[in-house]
Amino acid sequence: GAVVSQHPSWVICKSGTSVKIECRSLDFQATTMFWYRQFPKQSLMLMATSNEGSKATYEQGVEKDKFLINHASLTLSTLTVTSAHPEDSSFYICSAPRGSGGRSSYEQYFGPGTRLTVT
Amino acid sequence: GQNIDQPTEMTATEGAIVQINCTYQTSGFNGLFWYQQHAGEAPTFLSYNVLDGLEEKGRFSSFLSRSKGYSYLLLKELQMKDSASYLCAPLDSNYQLIWGAGTKLIIKP
């Protein structure tokens, strides 16, 4: 089946630095990818929708200048957390729709997630 | 507003059956997904219901009643590896998944 990969799996960085997380669709093309953040014991929170070749759509309350999203190709989207702070420590997950049209466009394949710890 | 209601935690015995209920209120409705999420991992797809009734897939079954805003996930012949969180996620009128906090299922020997 379709697979979505993320890199890195975990990262520790110092406060004030920037971290880039990559999300790749391995055997299918994804014009749309989604970025989520999940704090312990809480639900997935949609941060933004990444659109290939155009600007990302951010959810209310998510700072677009802090969480930079680039969807440069049909198989790669990146999330850069700029000037990271300890409160940005979280589990970041990307997903991509299985296909286009009908149910397959809503069933999402998730990447394995990236655990970010900011010290 | 949009709301998902699931029990926070459930405990069951290996080999038994457990039913995880979900009630939802969304702006429009275009189906409902169930996902499984093991601790520290991303969610994986379990089922999708768009019409009323029961959909069976191996040890897992999912039921939907659109008029009641209600769904359940039924797990049979429970195994230790089924210990995970189970997320109920309806699709709203904009085809956006609405995520609840999930139900943490603990399986005991």
PDB file of C-alpha atoms in Angstrom:
ATOM      1  CA  GLY A   1       0.000   0.000   0.000  1.00  0.00           C
ATOM      2  CA  ALA A   2       0.840   3.635  -0.170  1.00  0.00           C
ATOM      3  CA  VAL A   3       3.501   4.787   2.282  1.00  0.00           C
ATOM      4  CA  VAL A   4       4.351   8.158   3.704  1.00  0.00           C
ATOM      5  CA  SER A   5       7.739   8.712   5.294  1.00  0.00           C
ATOM      6  CA  GLN A   6       8.972  11.434   7.620  1.00  0.00           C
ATOM      7  CA  HIS A   7      12.456  12.536   8.492  1.00  0.00           C
ATOM      8  CA  PRO A   8      13.804  12.828  11.083  1.00  0.00           C
ATOM      9  CA  SER A   9      11.959  10.503  13.460  1.00  0.00           C
ATOM     10  CA  TRP A  10      13.085  12.523  16.436  1.00  0.00           C
ATOM     11  CA  VAL A  11      15.111  15.654  16.941  1.00  0.00           C
ATOM     12  CA  ILE A  12      16.441  17.606  19.880  1.00  0.00           C
ATOM     13  CA  CYS A  13      17.343  21.224  19.301  1.00  0.00           C
ATOM     14  CA  LYS A  14      18.238  24.277  21.324  1.00  0.00           C
ATOM     15  CA  SER A  15      15.838  27.113  21.867  1.00  0.00           C
ATOM     16  CA  GLY A  16      16.081  29.716  19.116  1.00  0.00           C
ATOM     17  CA  THR A  17      17.204  27.359  16.377  1.00  0.00           C
ATOM     18  CA  SER A  18      15.171  26.153  13.390  1.00  0.00           C
ATOM     19  CA  VAL A  19      14.227  22.591  12.559  1.00  0.00           C
ATOM     20  CA  LYS A  20      13.097  21.191   9.201  1.00  0.00           C
ATOM     21  CA  ILE A  21      10.873  18.118   8.975  1.00  0.00           C
ATOM     22  CA  GLU A  22      10.393  16.332   5.653  1.00  0.00           C
ATOM     23  CA  CYS A  23       7.328  14.403   4.581  1.00  0.00           C
ATOM     24  CA  ARG A  24       7.487  12.205   1.491  1.00  0.00           C
ATOM     25  CA  SER A  25       4.932  10.116  -0.337  1.00  0.00           C
ATOM     26  CA  LEU A  26       6.921   7.090  -1.467  1.00  0.00           C
ATOM     27  CA  ASP A  27       4.876   5.420  -4.191  1.00  0.00           C
ATOM     28  CA  PHE A  28       2.175   7.912  -5.038  1.00  0.00           C
ATOM     29  CA  GLN A  29       1.842  11.597  -5.805  1.00  0.00           C
ATOM     30  CA  ALA A  30       0.239  13.927  -3.318  1.00  0.00           C
ATOM     31  CA  THR A  31      -0.874  17.361  -4.425  1.00  0.00           C
ATOM     32  CA  THR A  32      -2.106  17.902  -0.892  1.00  0.00           C
ATOM     33  CA  MET A  33      -0.499  16.983   2.398  1.00  0.00           C
ATOM     34  CA  PHE A  34      -1.583  17.772   5.927  1.00  0.00           C
ATOM     35  CA  TRP A  35       0.519  18.702   8.927  1.00  0.00           C
ATOM     36  CA  TYR A  36      -0.666  17.851  12.436  1.00  0.00           C
ATOM     37  CA  ARG A  37       0.659  18.418  15.915  1.00  0.00           C
ATOM     38  CA  GLN A  38      -0.211  16.218  18.851  1.00  0.00           C
ATOM     39  CA  PHE A  39       0.547  16.888  22.504  1.00  0.00           C
ATOM     40  CA  PRO A  40       0.533  13.965  24.957  1.00  0.00           C
ATOM     41  CA  LYS A  41      -2.910  12.501  25.596  1.00  0.00           C
ATOM     42  CA  GLN A  42      -4.521  15.049  23.290  1.00  0.00           C
ATOM     43  CA  SER A  43      -6.151  14.798  19.895  1.00  0.00           C
ATOM     44  CA  LEU A  44      -4.469  15.478  16.598  1.00  0.00           C
ATOM     45  CA  MET A  45      -4.536  19.161  15.800  1.00  0.00           C
ATOM     46  CA  LEU A  46      -4.487  20.143  12.143  1.00  0.00           C
ATOM     47  CA  MET A  47      -1.916  22.885  11.666  1.00  0.00           C
ATOM     48  CA  ALA A  48      -2.009  23.456   7.934  1.00  0.00           C
ATOM     49  CA  THR A  49      -2.801  22.036   4.538  1.00  0.00           C
ATOM     50  CA  SER A  50       0.167  21.922   2.198  1.00  0.00           C
ATOM     51  CA  ASN A  51      -0.604  22.438  -1.485  1.00  0.00           C
ATOM     52  CA  GLU A  52       1.865  21.576  -4.230  1.00  0.00           C
ATOM     53  CA  GLY A  53       2.873  24.639  -6.175  1.00  0.00           C
ATOM     54  CA  SER A  54       0.966  27.124  -4.047  1.00  0.00           C
ATOM     55  CA  LYS A  55       0.862  28.562  -0.555  1.00  0.00           C
ATOM     56  CA  ALA A  56      -0.155  26.453   2.388  1.00  0.00           C
ATOM     57  CA  THR A  57      -3.462  27.030   4.123  1.00  0.00           C
ATOM     58  CA  TYR A  58      -3.020  27.527   7.858  1.00  0.00           C
ATOM     59  CA  GLU A  59      -5.567  26.801  10.549  1.00  0.00           C
ATOM     60  CA  GLN A  60      -6.685  29.563  12.848  1.00  0.00           C
ATOM     61  CA  GLY A  61      -4.170  30.255  15.565  1.00  0.00           C
ATOM     62  CA  VAL A  62      -1.189  28.725  13.749  1.00  0.00           C
ATOM     63  CA  GLU A  63       1.554  31.249  13.008  1.00  0.00           C
ATOM     64  CA  LYS A  64       2.528  30.956   9.358  1.00  0.00           C
ATOM     65  CA  ASP A  65       5.785  32.827   9.913  1.00  0.00           C
ATOM     66  CA  LYS A  66       6.800  30.382  12.611  1.00  0.00           C
ATOM     67  CA  PHE A  67       5.755  27.187  10.880  1.00  0.00           C
ATOM     68  CA  LEU A  68       6.981  27.486   7.305  1.00  0.00           C
ATOM     69  CA  ILE A  69       5.574  24.973   4.860  1.00  0.00           C
ATOM     70  CA  ASN A  70       6.963  24.289   1.414  1.00  0.00           C
ATOM     71  CA  HIS A  71       5.405  21.773  -0.982  1.00  0.00           C
ATOM     72  CA  ALA A  72       7.958  21.893  -3.776  1.00  0.00           C
ATOM     73  CA  SER A  73       7.070  18.658  -5.556  1.00  0.00           C
ATOM     74  CA  LEU A  74       4.290  16.096  -5.791  1.00  0.00           C
ATOM     75  CA  THR A  75       6.088  13.823  -3.331  1.00  0.00           C
ATOM     76  CA  LEU A  76       7.669  16.195  -0.813  1.00  0.00           C
ATOM     77  CA  SER A  77       6.391  18.683   1.729  1.00  0.00           C
ATOM     78  CA  THR A  78       8.555  20.275   4.419  1.00  0.00           C
ATOM     79  CA  LEU A  79       7.669  21.919   7.706  1.00  0.00           C
ATOM     80  CA  THR A  80      10.239  24.259   9.238  1.00  0.00           C
ATOM     81  CA  VAL A  81       9.789  25.285  12.839  1.00  0.00           C
ATOM     82  CA  THR A  82      11.597  28.600  13.065  1.00  0.00           C
ATOM     83  CA  SER A  83      13.083  30.014  16.264  1.00  0.00           C
ATOM     84  CA  ALA A  84      11.877  26.989  18.195  1.00  0.00           C
ATOM     85  CA  HIS A  85      10.951  27.298  21.865  1.00  0.00           C
ATOM     86  CA  PRO A  86      10.294  24.617  24.494  1.00  0.00           C
ATOM     87  CA  GLU A  87       6.531  25.026  24.043  1.00  0.00           C
ATOM     88  CA  ASP A  88       6.985  23.863  20.438  1.00  0.00           C
ATOM     89  CA  SER A  89       8.061  20.450  21.725  1.00  0.00           C
ATOM     90  CA  SER A  90       5.485  18.042  20.363  1.00  0.00           C
ATOM     91  CA  PHE A  91       4.799  15.131  18.030  1.00  0.00           C
ATOM     92  CA  TYR A  92       4.490  16.387  14.443  1.00  0.00           C
ATOM     93  CA  ILE A  93       2.713  14.149  11.952  1.00  0.00           C
ATOM     94  CA  CYS A  94       2.120  14.568   8.242  1.00  0.00           C
ATOM     95  CA  SER A  95      -0.457  12.779   6.140  1.00  0.00           C
ATOM     96  CA  ALA A  96      -1.453  12.537   2.512  1.00  0.00           C
ATOM     97  CA  PRO A  97      -4.741  11.467   0.914  1.00  0.00           C
ATOM     98  CA  ARG A  98      -4.675   8.030  -0.603  1.00  0.00           C
ATOM     99  CA  GLY A  99      -5.999   9.229  -3.938  1.00  0.00           C
ATOM    100  CA  SER A 100      -8.238  11.721  -5.645  1.00  0.00           C
ATOM    101  CA  GLY A 101     -11.984  11.559  -5.978  1.00  0.00           C
ATOM    102  CA  GLY A 102     -14.472   9.955  -3.659  1.00  0.00           C
ATOM    103  CA  ARG A 103     -13.529   8.218  -0.462  1.00  0.00           C
ATOM    104  CA  SER A 104      -9.890   7.744  -1.367  1.00  0.00           C
ATOM    105  CA  SER A 105      -9.301  11.472  -1.302  1.00  0.00           C
ATOM    106  CA  TYR A 106     -10.277  11.599   2.372  1.00  0.00           C
ATOM    107  CA  GLU A 107      -8.622   8.441   3.647  1.00  0.00           C
ATOM    108  CA  GLN A 108      -5.253   9.631   4.779  1.00  0.00           C
ATOM    109  CA  TYR A 109      -1.970   7.790   5.018  1.00  0.00           C
ATOM    110  CA  PHE A 110       0.063   9.049   7.931  1.00  0.00           C
ATOM    111  CA  GLY A 111       3.793   9.396   8.225  1.00  0.00           C
ATOM    112  CA  PRO A 112       5.440   7.839  11.302  1.00  0.00           C
ATOM    113  CA  GLY A 113       5.724  11.214  13.007  1.00  0.00           C
ATOM    114  CA  THR A 114       8.591  13.368  14.249  1.00  0.00           C
ATOM    115  CA  ARG A 115       9.127  13.934  17.943  1.00  0.00           C
ATOM    116  CA  LEU A 116      10.594  17.376  18.503  1.00  0.00           C
ATOM    117  CA  THR A 117      12.157  18.329  21.816  1.00  0.00           C
ATOM    118  CA  VAL A 118      13.333  21.902  22.268  1.00  0.00           C
ATOM    119  CA  THR A 119      15.680  22.466  25.197  1.00  0.00           C
TER     120      THR A 119
ATOM    121  CA  GLY B   1     -19.802  23.801  17.065  1.00  0.00           C
ATOM    122  CA  GLN B   2     -18.180  20.527  16.196  1.00  0.00           C
ATOM    123  CA  ASN B   3     -17.727  17.938  18.891  1.00  0.00           C
ATOM    124  CA  ILE B   4     -16.571  14.350  19.278  1.00  0.00           C
ATOM    125  CA  ASP B   5     -17.365  12.354  22.412  1.00  0.00           C
ATOM    126  CA  GLN B   6     -15.566   9.088  23.191  1.00  0.00           C
ATOM    127  CA  PRO B   7     -14.700   7.449  26.520  1.00  0.00           C
ATOM    128  CA  THR B   8     -11.246   8.454  27.640  1.00  0.00           C
ATOM    129  CA  GLU B   9     -10.126   4.979  28.628  1.00  0.00           C
ATOM    130  CA  MET B  10     -11.418   1.401  28.579  1.00  0.00           C
ATOM    131  CA  THR B  11     -10.038  -1.851  29.913  1.00  0.00           C
ATOM    132  CA  ALA B  12     -10.747  -5.321  28.529  1.00  0.00           C
ATOM    133  CA  THR B  13      -9.416  -8.850  28.831  1.00  0.00           C
ATOM    134  CA  GLU B  14      -7.431 -10.719  26.203  1.00  0.00           C
ATOM    135  CA  GLY B  15      -9.748 -12.865  24.090  1.00  0.00           C
ATOM    136  CA  ALA B  16     -12.849 -10.848  24.970  1.00  0.00           C
ATOM    137  CA  ILE B  17     -14.949  -8.382  22.961  1.00  0.00           C
ATOM    138  CA  VAL B  18     -15.043  -4.618  23.467  1.00  0.00           C
ATOM    139  CA  GLN B  19     -17.192  -1.885  21.939  1.00  0.00           C
ATOM    140  CA  ILE B  20     -15.910   1.687  21.745  1.00  0.00           C
ATOM    141  CA  ASN B  21     -18.659   4.236  21.280  1.00  0.00           C
ATOM    142  CA  CYS B  22     -18.447   7.612  19.581  1.00  0.00           C
ATOM    143  CA  THR B  23     -21.029  10.358  19.328  1.00  0.00           C
ATOM    144  CA  TYR B  24     -20.412  13.347  17.130  1.00  0.00           C
ATOM    145  CA  GLN B  25     -21.803  16.708  16.130  1.00  0.00           C
ATOM    146  CA  THR B  26     -20.432  18.192  12.936  1.00  0.00           C
ATOM    147  CA  SER B  27     -21.274  20.853  10.402  1.00  0.00           C
ATOM    148  CA  GLY B  28     -22.442  18.503   7.703  1.00  0.00           C
ATOM    149  CA  PHE B  29     -21.373  14.890   7.435  1.00  0.00           C
ATOM    150  CA  ASN B  30     -19.508  12.955   4.760  1.00  0.00           C
ATOM    151  CA  GLY B  31     -18.636   9.740   6.502  1.00  0.00           C
ATOM    152  CA  LEU B  32     -16.701   8.640   9.558  1.00  0.00           C
ATOM    153  CA  PHE B  33     -13.276   7.080   9.959  1.00  0.00           C
ATOM    154  CA  TRP B  34     -11.820   4.986  12.761  1.00  0.00           C
ATOM    155  CA  TYR B  35      -8.061   5.038  13.248  1.00  0.00           C
ATOM    156  CA  GLN B  36      -5.785   3.100  15.598  1.00  0.00           C
ATOM    157  CA  GLN B  37      -2.851   4.863  17.207  1.00  0.00           C
ATOM    158  CA  HIS B  38      -0.200   3.089  19.259  1.00  0.00           C
ATOM    159  CA  ALA B  39       1.709   5.188  21.775  1.00  0.00           C
ATOM    160  CA  GLY B  40       4.347   7.312  20.095  1.00  0.00           C
ATOM    161  CA  GLU B  41       3.232   6.341  16.613  1.00  0.00           C
ATOM    162  CA  ALA B  42       1.079   7.879  13.909  1.00  0.00           C
ATOM    163  CA  PRO B  43      -2.528   6.750  13.360  1.00  0.00           C
ATOM    164  CA  THR B  44      -3.335   3.894  10.996  1.00  0.00           C
ATOM    165  CA  PHE B  45      -6.600   3.457   9.116  1.00  0.00           C
ATOM    166  CA  LEU B  46      -9.121   0.919  10.415  1.00  0.00           C
ATOM    167  CA  SER B  47     -12.481   1.626   8.801  1.00  0.00           C
ATOM    168  CA  TYR B  48     -14.731   4.073   6.979  1.00  0.00           C
ATOM    169  CA  ASN B  49     -18.546   4.251   7.176  1.00  0.00           C
ATOM    170  CA  VAL B  50     -20.697   6.569   5.101  1.00  0.00           C
ATOM    171  CA  LEU B  51     -24.000   4.654   5.137  1.00  0.00           C
ATOM    172  CA  ASP B  52     -25.935   3.400   8.154  1.00  0.00           C
ATOM    173  CA  GLY B  53     -25.163  -0.096   9.289  1.00  0.00           C
ATOM    174  CA  LEU B  54     -22.379  -2.432  10.223  1.00  0.00           C
ATOM    175  CA  GLU B  55     -19.171  -2.945   8.265  1.00  0.00           C
ATOM    176  CA  GLU B  56     -17.160  -6.002   9.220  1.00  0.00           C
ATOM    177  CA  LYS B  57     -13.461  -6.424   8.560  1.00  0.00           C
ATOM    178  CA  GLY B  58     -11.886  -9.402  10.270  1.00  0.00           C
ATOM    179  CA  ARG B  59     -11.807  -8.959  14.031  1.00  0.00           C
ATOM    180  CA  PHE B  60     -12.878  -5.322  13.723  1.00  0.00           C
ATOM    181  CA  SER B  61     -16.356  -4.049  12.858  1.00  0.00           C
ATOM    182  CA  SER B  62     -17.667  -0.500  12.699  1.00  0.00           C
ATOM    183  CA  PHE B  63     -21.254   0.688  12.946  1.00  0.00           C
ATOM    184  CA  LEU B  64     -22.838   3.995  11.969  1.00  0.00           C
ATOM    185  CA  SER B  65     -26.188   5.642  12.667  1.00  0.00           C
ATOM    186  CA  ARG B  66     -26.293   9.023  10.928  1.00  0.00           C
ATOM    187  CA  SER B  67     -29.633  10.031  12.436  1.00  0.00           C
ATOM    188  CA  LYS B  68     -28.266   9.509  15.937  1.00  0.00           C
ATOM    189  CA  GLY B  69     -24.799  10.929  15.278  1.00  0.00           C
ATOM    190  CA  TYR B  70     -23.417   7.693  16.644  1.00  0.00           C
ATOM    191  CA  SER B  71     -20.797   5.161  15.708  1.00  0.00           C
ATOM    192  CA  TYR B  72     -19.053   2.293  17.433  1.00  0.00           C
ATOM    193  CA  LEU B  73     -15.989   0.180  16.829  1.00  0.00           C
ATOM    194  CA  LEU B  74     -16.265  -3.462  17.858  1.00  0.00           C
ATOM    195  CA  LEU B  75     -13.113  -5.454  18.509  1.00  0.00           C
ATOM    196  CA  LYS B  76     -13.373  -9.233  18.864  1.00  0.00           C
ATOM    197  CA  GLU B  77     -10.917 -11.839  20.112  1.00  0.00           C
ATOM    198  CA  LEU B  78      -8.828  -9.150  21.706  1.00  0.00           C
ATOM    199  CA  GLN B  79      -5.070  -9.491  21.547  1.00  0.00           C
ATOM    200  CA  MET B  80      -2.438  -7.724  23.612  1.00  0.00           C
ATOM    201  CA  LYS B  81      -1.311  -5.847  20.499  1.00  0.00           C
ATOM    202  CA  ASP B  82      -4.753  -4.199  20.355  1.00  0.00           C
ATOM    203  CA  SER B  83      -3.729  -2.013  23.287  1.00  0.00           C
ATOM    204  CA  ALA B  84      -3.772   1.418  21.667  1.00  0.00           C
ATOM    205  CA  SER B  85      -5.826   4.558  21.301  1.00  0.00           C
ATOM    206  CA  TYR B  86      -8.793   4.430  18.925  1.00  0.00           C
ATOM    207  CA  LEU B  87      -9.744   7.646  17.188  1.00  0.00           C
ATOM    208  CA  CYS B  88     -13.190   8.416  15.831  1.00  0.00           C
ATOM    209  CA  ALA B  89     -12.987  11.039  13.075  1.00  0.00           C
ATOM    210  CA  PRO B  90     -16.031  12.235  11.117  1.00  0.00           C
ATOM    211  CA  LEU B  91     -15.727  14.232   7.893  1.00  0.00           C
ATOM    212  CA  ASP B  92     -17.562  17.534   7.971  1.00  0.00           C
ATOM    213  CA  SER B  93     -19.221  19.407   5.116  1.00  0.00           C
ATOM    214  CA  ASN B  94     -15.817  20.706   3.976  1.00  0.00           C
ATOM    215  CA  TYR B  95     -14.474  17.154   3.880  1.00  0.00           C
ATOM    216  CA  GLN B  96     -12.204  17.957   6.789  1.00  0.00           C
ATOM    217  CA  LEU B  97     -11.515  15.272   9.385  1.00  0.00           C
ATOM    218  CA  ILE B  98     -12.616  16.277  12.874  1.00  0.00           C
ATOM    219  CA  TRP B  99     -10.476  14.524  15.468  1.00  0.00           C
ATOM    220  CA  GLY B 100     -11.442  13.632  18.996  1.00  0.00           C
ATOM    221  CA  ALA B 101      -8.987  12.826  21.775  1.00  0.00           C
ATOM    222  CA  GLY B 102      -9.513   9.106  21.245  1.00  0.00           C
ATOM    223  CA  THR B 103     -10.159   6.178  23.557  1.00  0.00           C
ATOM    224  CA  LYS B 104      -7.199   4.503  25.196  1.00  0.00           C
ATOM    225  CA  LEU B 105      -7.832   0.760  25.264  1.00  0.00           C
ATOM    226  CA  ILE B 106      -5.917  -1.324  27.793  1.00  0.00           C
ATOM    227  CA  ILE B 107      -5.863  -5.086  27.293  1.00  0.00           C
ATOM    228  CA  LYS B 108      -5.131  -7.266  30.308  1.00  0.00           C
ATOM    229  CA  PRO B 109      -4.054 -10.928  30.171  1.00  0.00           C
TER     230      PRO B 109
END
